[in-house]
Short mmCIF file of C-alpha atoms in Angstrom, two decimals:
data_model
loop_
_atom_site.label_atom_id
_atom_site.label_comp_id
_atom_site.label_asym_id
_atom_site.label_seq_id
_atom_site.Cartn_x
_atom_site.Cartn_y
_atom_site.Cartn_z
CA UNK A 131 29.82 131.87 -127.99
CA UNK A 132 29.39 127.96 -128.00
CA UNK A 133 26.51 127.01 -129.45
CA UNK A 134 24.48 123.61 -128.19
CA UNK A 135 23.88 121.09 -130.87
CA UNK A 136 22.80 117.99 -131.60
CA UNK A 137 24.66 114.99 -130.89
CA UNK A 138 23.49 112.16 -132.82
CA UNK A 139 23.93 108.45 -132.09
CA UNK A 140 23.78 108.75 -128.57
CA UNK A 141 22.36 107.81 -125.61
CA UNK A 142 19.79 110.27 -123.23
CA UNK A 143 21.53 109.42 -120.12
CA UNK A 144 21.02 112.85 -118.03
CA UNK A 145 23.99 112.91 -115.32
CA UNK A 146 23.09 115.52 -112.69
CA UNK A 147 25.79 117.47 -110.71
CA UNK A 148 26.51 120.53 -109.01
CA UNK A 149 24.35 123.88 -109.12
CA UNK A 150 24.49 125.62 -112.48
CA UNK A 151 22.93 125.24 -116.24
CA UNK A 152 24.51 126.45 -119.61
CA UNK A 153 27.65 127.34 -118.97
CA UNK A 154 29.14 130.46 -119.10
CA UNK A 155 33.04 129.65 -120.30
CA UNK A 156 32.60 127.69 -123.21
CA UNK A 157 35.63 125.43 -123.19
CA UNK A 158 36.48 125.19 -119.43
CA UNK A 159 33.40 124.08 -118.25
CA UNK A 160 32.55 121.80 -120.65
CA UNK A 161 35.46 119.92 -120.23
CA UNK A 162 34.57 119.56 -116.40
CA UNK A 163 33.07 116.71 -114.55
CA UNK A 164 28.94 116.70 -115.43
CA UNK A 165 29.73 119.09 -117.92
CA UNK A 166 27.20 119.57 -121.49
CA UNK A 167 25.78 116.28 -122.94
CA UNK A 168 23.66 117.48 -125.57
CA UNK A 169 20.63 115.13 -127.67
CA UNK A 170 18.77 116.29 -129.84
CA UNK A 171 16.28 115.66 -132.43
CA UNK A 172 14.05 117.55 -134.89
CA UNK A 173 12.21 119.70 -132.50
CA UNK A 174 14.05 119.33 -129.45
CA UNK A 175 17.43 120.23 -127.81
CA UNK A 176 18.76 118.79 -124.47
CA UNK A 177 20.86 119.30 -122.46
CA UNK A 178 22.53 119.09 -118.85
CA UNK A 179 25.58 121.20 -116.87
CA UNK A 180 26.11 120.35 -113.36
CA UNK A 181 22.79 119.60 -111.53
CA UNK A 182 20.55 121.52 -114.17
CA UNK A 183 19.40 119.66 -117.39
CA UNK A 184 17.26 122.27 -119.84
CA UNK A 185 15.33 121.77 -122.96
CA UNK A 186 13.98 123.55 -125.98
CA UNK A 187 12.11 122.96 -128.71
CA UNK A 188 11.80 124.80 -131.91
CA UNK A 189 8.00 125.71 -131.16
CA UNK A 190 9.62 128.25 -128.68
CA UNK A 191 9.27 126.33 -125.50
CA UNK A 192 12.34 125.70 -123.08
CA UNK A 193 12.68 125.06 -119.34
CA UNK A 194 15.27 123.36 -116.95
CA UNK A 195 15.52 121.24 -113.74
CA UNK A 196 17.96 121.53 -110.98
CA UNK A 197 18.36 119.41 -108.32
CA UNK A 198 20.40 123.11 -107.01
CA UNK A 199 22.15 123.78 -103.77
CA UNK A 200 25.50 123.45 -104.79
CA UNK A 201 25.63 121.13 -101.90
CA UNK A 202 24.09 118.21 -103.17
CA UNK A 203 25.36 116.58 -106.83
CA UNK A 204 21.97 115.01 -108.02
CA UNK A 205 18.26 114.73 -107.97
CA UNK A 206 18.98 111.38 -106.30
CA UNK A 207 21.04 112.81 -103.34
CA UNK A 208 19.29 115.74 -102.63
CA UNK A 209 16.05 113.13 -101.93
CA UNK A 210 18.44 112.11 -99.28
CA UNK A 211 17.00 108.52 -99.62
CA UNK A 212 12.99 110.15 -99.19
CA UNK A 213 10.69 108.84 -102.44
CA UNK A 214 9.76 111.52 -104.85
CA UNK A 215 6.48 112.76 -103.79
CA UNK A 216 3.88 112.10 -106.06
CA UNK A 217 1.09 113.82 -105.07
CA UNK A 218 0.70 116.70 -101.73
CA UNK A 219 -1.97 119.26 -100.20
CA UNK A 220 -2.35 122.71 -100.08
CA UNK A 221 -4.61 124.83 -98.84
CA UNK A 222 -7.22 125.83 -100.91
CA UNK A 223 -6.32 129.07 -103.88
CA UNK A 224 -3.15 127.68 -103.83
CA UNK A 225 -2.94 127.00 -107.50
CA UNK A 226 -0.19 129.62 -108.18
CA UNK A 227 2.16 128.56 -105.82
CA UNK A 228 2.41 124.70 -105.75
CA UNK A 229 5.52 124.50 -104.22
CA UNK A 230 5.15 127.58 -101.43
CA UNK A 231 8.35 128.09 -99.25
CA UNK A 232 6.82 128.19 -96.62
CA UNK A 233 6.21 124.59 -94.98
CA UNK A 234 4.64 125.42 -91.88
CA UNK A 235 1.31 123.55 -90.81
CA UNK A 236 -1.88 125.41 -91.78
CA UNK A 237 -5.14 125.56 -89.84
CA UNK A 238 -8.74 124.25 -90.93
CA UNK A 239 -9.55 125.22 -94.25
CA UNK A 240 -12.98 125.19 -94.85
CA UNK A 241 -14.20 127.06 -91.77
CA UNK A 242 -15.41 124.57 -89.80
CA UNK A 243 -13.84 122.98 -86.38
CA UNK A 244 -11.16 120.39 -87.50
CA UNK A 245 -12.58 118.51 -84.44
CA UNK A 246 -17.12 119.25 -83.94
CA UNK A 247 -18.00 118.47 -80.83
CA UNK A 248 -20.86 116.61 -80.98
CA UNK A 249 -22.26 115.61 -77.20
CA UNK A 250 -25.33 116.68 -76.09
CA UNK A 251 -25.52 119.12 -72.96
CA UNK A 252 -24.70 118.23 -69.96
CA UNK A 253 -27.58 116.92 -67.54
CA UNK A 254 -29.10 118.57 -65.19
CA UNK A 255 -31.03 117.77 -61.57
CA UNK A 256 -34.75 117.22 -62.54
CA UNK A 257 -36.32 118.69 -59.37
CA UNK A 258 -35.91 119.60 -55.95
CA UNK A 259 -35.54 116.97 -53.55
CA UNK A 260 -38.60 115.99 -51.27
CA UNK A 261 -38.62 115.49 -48.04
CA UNK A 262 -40.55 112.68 -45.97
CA UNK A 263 -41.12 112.38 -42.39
CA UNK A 264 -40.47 109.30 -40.50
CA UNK A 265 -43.60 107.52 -39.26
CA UNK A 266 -44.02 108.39 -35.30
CA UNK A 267 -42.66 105.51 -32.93
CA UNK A 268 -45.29 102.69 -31.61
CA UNK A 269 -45.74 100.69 -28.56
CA UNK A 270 -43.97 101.30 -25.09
CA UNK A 271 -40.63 103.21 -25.10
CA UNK A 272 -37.87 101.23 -24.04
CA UNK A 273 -36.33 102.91 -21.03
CA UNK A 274 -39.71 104.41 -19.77
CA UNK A 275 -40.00 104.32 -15.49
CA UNK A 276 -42.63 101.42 -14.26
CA UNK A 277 -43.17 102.92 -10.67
CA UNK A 278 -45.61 105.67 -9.30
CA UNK A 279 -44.08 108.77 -9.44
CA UNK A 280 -44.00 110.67 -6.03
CA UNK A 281 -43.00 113.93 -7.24
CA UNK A 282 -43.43 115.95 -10.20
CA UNK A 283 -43.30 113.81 -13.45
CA UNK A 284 -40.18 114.81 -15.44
CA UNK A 285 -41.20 114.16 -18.94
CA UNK A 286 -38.38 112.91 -21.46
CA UNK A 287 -38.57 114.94 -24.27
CA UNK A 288 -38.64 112.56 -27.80
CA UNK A 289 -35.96 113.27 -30.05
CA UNK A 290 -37.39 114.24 -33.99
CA UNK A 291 -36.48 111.73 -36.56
CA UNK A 292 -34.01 113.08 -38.93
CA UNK A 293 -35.99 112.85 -42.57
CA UNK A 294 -34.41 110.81 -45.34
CA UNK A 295 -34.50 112.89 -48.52
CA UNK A 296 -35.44 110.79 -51.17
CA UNK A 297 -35.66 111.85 -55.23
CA UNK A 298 -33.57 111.67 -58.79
CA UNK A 299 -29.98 111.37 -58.02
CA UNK A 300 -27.68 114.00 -59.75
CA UNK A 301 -26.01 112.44 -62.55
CA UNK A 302 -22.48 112.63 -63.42
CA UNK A 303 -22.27 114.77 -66.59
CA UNK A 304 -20.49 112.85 -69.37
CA UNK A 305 -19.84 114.08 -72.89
CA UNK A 306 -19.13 111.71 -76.14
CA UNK A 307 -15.76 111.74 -78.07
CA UNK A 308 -15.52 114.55 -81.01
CA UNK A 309 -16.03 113.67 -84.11
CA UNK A 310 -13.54 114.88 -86.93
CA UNK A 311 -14.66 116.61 -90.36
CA UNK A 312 -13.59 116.54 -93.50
CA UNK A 313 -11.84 119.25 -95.18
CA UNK A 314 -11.02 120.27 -98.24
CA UNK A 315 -7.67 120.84 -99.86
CA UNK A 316 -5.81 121.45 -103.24
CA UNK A 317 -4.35 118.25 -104.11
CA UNK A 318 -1.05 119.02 -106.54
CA UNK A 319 -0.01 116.08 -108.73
CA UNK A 320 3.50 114.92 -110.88
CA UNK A 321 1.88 114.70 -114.40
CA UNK A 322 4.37 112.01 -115.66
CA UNK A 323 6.81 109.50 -113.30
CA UNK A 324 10.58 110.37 -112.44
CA UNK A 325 13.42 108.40 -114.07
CA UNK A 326 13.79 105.02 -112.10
CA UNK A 327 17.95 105.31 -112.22
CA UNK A 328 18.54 109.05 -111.60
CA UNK A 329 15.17 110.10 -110.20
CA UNK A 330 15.24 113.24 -112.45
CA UNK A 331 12.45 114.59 -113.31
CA UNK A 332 10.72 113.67 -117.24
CA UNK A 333 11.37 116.53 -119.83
CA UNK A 334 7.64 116.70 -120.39
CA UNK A 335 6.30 116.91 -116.39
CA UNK A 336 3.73 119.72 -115.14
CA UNK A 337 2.09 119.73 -112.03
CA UNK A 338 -1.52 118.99 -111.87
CA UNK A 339 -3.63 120.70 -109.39
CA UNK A 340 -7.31 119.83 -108.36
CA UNK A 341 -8.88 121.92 -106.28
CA UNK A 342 -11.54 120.58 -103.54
CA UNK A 343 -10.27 117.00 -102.57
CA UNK A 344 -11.89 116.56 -99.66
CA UNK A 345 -9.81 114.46 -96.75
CA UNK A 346 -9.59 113.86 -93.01
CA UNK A 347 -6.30 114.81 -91.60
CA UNK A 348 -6.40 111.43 -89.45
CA UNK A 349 -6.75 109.43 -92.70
CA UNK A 350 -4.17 106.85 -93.25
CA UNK A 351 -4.22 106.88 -97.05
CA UNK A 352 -3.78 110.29 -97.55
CA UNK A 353 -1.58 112.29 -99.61
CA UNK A 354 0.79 114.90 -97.31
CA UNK A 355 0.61 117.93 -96.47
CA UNK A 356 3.15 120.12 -98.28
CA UNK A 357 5.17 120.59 -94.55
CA UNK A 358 5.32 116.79 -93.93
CA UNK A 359 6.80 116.34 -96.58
CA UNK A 360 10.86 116.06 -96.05
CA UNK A 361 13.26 119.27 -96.51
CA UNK A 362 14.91 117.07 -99.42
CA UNK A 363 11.74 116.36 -101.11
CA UNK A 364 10.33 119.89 -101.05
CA UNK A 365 13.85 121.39 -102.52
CA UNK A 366 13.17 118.48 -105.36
CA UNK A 367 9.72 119.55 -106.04
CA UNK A 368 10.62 123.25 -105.89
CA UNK A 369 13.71 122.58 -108.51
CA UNK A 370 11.21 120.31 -110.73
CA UNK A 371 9.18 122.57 -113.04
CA UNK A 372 10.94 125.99 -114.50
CA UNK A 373 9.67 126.36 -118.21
CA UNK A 374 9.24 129.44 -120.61
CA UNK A 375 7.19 130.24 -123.71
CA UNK A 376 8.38 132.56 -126.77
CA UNK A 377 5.46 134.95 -127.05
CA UNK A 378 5.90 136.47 -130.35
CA UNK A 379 4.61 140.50 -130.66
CA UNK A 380 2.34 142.42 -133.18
CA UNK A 381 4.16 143.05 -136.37
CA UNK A 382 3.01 146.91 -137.04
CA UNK A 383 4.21 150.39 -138.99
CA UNK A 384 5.17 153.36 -137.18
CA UNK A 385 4.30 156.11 -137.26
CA UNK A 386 1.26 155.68 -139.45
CA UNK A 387 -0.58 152.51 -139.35
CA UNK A 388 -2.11 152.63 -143.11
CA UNK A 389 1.25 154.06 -145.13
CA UNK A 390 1.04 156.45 -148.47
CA UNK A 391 2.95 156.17 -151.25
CA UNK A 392 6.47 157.71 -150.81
CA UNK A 393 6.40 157.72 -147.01
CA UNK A 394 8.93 156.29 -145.24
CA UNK A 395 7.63 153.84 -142.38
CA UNK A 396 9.33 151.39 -139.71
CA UNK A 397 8.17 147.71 -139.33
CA UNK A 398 8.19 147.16 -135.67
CA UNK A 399 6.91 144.00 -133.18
CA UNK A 400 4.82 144.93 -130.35
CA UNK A 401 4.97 142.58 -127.24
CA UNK A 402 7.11 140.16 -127.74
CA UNK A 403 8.90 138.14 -124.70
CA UNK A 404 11.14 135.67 -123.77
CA UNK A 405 10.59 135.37 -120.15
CA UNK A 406 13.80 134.51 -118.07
CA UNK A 407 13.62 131.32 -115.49
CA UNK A 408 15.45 129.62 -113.05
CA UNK A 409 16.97 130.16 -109.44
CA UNK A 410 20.18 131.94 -108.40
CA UNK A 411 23.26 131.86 -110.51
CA UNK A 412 21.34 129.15 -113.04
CA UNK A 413 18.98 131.34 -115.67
CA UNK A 414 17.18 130.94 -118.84
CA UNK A 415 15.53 133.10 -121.24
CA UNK A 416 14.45 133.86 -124.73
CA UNK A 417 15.58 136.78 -126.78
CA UNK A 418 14.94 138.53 -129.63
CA UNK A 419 17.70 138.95 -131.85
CA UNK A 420 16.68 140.18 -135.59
CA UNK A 421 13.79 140.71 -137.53
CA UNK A 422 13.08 140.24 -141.22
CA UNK A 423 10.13 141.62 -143.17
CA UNK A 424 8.67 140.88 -146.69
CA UNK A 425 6.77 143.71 -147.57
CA UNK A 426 4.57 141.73 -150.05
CA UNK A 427 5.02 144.58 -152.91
CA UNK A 428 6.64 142.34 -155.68
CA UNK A 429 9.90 142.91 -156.61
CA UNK A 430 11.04 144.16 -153.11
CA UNK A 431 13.91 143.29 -150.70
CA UNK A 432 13.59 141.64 -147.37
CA UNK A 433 14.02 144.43 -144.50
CA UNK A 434 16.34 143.21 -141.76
CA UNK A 435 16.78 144.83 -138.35
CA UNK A 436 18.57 143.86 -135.21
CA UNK A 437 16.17 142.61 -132.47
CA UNK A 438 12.21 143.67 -133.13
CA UNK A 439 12.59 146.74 -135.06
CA UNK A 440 12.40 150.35 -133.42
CA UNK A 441 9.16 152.05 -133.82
CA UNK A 442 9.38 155.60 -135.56
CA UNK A 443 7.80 158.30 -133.28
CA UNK A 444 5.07 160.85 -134.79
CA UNK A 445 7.56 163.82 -136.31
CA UNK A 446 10.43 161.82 -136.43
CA UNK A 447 13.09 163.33 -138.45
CA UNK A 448 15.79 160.55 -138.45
CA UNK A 449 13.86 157.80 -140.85
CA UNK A 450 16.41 155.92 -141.79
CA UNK A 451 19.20 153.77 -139.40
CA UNK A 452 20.61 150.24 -138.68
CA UNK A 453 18.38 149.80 -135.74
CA UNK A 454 15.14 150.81 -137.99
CA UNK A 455 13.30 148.55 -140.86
CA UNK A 456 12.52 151.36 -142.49
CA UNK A 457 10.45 151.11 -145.77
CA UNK A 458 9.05 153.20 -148.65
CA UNK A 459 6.24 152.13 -150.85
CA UNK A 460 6.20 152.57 -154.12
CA UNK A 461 2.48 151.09 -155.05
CA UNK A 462 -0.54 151.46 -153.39
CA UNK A 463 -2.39 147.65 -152.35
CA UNK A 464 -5.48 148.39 -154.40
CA UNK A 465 -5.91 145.64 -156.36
CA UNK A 466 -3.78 143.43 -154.27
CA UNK A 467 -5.19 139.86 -153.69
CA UNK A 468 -3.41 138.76 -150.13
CA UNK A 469 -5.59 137.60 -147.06
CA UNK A 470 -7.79 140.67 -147.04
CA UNK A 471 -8.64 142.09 -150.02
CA UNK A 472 -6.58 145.53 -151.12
CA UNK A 473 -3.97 144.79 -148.58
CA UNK A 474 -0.58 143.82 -149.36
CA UNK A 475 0.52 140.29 -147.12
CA UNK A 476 3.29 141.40 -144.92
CA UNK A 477 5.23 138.08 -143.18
CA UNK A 478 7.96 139.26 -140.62
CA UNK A 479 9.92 136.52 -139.30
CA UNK A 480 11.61 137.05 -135.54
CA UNK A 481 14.70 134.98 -134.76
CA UNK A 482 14.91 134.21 -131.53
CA UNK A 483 18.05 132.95 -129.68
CA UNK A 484 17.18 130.47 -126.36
CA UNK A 485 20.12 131.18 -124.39
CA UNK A 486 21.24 129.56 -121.06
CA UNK A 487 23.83 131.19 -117.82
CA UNK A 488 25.45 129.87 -115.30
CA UNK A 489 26.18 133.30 -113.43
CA UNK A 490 23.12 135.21 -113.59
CA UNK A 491 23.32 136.32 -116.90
CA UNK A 492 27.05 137.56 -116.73
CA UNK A 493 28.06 135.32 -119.64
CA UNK A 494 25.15 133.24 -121.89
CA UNK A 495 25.53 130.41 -123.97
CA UNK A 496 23.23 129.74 -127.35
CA UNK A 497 21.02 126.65 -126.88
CA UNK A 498 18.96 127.25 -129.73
CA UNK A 499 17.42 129.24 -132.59
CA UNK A 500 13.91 129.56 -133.14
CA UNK A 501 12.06 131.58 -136.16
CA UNK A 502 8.26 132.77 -135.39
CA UNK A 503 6.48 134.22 -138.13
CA UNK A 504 4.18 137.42 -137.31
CA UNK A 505 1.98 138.83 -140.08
CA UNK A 506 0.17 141.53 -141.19
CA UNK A 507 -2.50 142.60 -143.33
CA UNK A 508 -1.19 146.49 -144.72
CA UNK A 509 -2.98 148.66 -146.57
CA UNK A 510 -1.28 151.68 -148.88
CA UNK A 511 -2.57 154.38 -149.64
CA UNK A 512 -1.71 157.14 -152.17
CA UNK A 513 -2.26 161.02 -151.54
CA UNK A 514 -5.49 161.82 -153.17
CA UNK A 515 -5.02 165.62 -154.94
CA UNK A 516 -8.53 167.19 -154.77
CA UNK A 517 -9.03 169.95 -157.32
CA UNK A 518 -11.13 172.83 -156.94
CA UNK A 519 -12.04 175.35 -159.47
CA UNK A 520 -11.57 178.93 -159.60
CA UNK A 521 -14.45 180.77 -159.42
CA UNK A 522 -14.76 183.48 -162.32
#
């Protein structure tokens, strides 16, 4: 197994190439095209293998960037000539999932109308219209006979004057333009800029989310929305941020918690983790590979175990095995002045190996070790003998 080192003297340039991280065969693929360039200095270990560069430090922290996809060779290309997005929205409770795969437009997020109408009603008539009579006709009718009649007078009837309604004319019913509202959205962040030359991301970058930026969608000045925002430059924001934590466990004794003298116990860690990261074939992770105990009772060995220790189950018969840091007191902690009174000062140190793959964990190369300390304040008993008389 190939272990990643530093190189000293030289230059951070991080080339970025096709999909992958550590890699897997030591000498072959290091001897590739954008194969391992390694820097490091007294807390921190980089590295870069085809289009992933990963980190570590020896606090216990590690992560890696990809510019992935096999089908594009760098952070630069898979832009595809797009700038790297600074800042983008989200919809609100989106905090968990700043770079969601799916990039399809999302609706109003704040319950209210993107676009509230704001015209009045429309008008209405104000009345019925009233009707006036024309005024009757004056003065002789044109057309009327002059002459004496010498028959029966045939009266012309007079035709009725049509009335002329007059009144409030109907208006035409007009309504004013909508006026849009702002909503609010979770505005995501790039903590610290790219590099200018490769536009990879910085070693130390996190995404910074604030919730409740309120914006109008028609706004100019703006940040995107995370589905304007090109294919290229989501892939580059997805591929930005994978990091990890060593969480060391709970150094305990199985299968009592407060030994006696003469009993044989196990040290043991409780909860430890070295969650893996990454995206297809290119993983990372932490793991646990030994664990050494001082007891604190002077004049004892260190107890070594491979990975955290097995814990000893109530009964147990077998107390004793290379996958067990088994232990027997010989003096109880009475007396004893460690952290807490009457307790002996147990320090267990985990060695952890950061390890890298190119192939989903088929083959793993070393990156770095890292030693956590986990302690323990243990008291020791010793088997009190009661004595009781005999009655006469």
């Amino acid at each position: 197994m190939r272990r990643w080192g530093p190189v000293l003297g030289a230059v951070a340039v991080v080339v970025l190439a096709a999909t992958g991280t550590a890699a897997g065969a030591p000498s072959a693929r290091a001897a590739e095209a954008g194969g391992a360039r390694l820097l490091s200095s007294s807390t921190d270990v980089h590295g870069s293998v085809g289009a992933c560069s990963l980190w570590s430090s020896a606090a216990g922290s590690y992560g890696m960037r990809c510019a992935g996809g096999g089908k594009y060779r760098s952070f630069r290309e898979l832009l595809g000539g797009a700038p790297v997005p600074t800042c983008w929205l989200l919809p609100p409770g989106s905090e968990g999932d700043p770079t969601p795969k799916d990039a399809r437009p999302f609706g109003s997020t704040t319950g209210r109308s993107l676009l509230a109408a704001t015209a009045g009603p429309t008008a209405e008539p104000t009345g019925t219209p009233t009707l006036v009579p024309a005024p009757e006709p004056t003065g002789t009718p044109t057309g009327t006979p002059t002459g004496t009649p010498t028959g029966a007078v045939t009266q012309t009837p007079t035709e009725t004057p049509t009335a002329t309604p007059t009144g409030t004319p109907v208006p035409t019913p007009t309504q004013t333009t909508p006026v849009e509202q702002p909503e609010e959205f979770l505005q995501v962040c790039l903590s610290s800029p790219v590099n200018p030359t490769t536009l990879a991301p910085s070693w130390d970058l996190t995404f910074v989310p604030t919730p409740g930026v309120e914006v109008l969608r028609s706004s100019p000045d703006r940040p995107p929305f995370w589905w304007e925002l090109t294919p290229g430059q989501r892939a580059w924001l997805t591929r930005a941020q994978y990091s990890g934590n060593i969480d060391e466990g709970t150094l305990t004794t199985s299968p009592s918690r407060t030994p006696r003298i003469g009993q044989t116990v196990a040290f043991s860690v409780q909860g430890e983790e070295g969650r893996p990261i990454g995206e297809g074939d290119a993983v990372m992770e932490g793991r646990l590979t030994s664990l050494e105990v001082r007891t604190g009772e002077p004049g004892r060995p260190v107890v070594t175990c491979p990975g955290g220790g097995r814990e000893l189950a109530a009964g147990a018969t077998e107390r004793t095995g290379p996958d067990l840091c088994s232990f027997v007191f010989r003096q109880t902690s009475a007396g004893q002045d460690g952290r807490v009174p009457d307790t002996y000062a147990v320090t267990g140190t985990e060695v952890w190996v950061i390890r890298a793959s190119a192939d989903r964990g088929r083959t793993w190369d070393e990156v770095r070790e890292v030693r956590r300390e986990v302690r323990l304040n243990l008291r020791v008993t010793e088997v009190q003998t009661l004595v009781v008389p005999l009655t006469p």
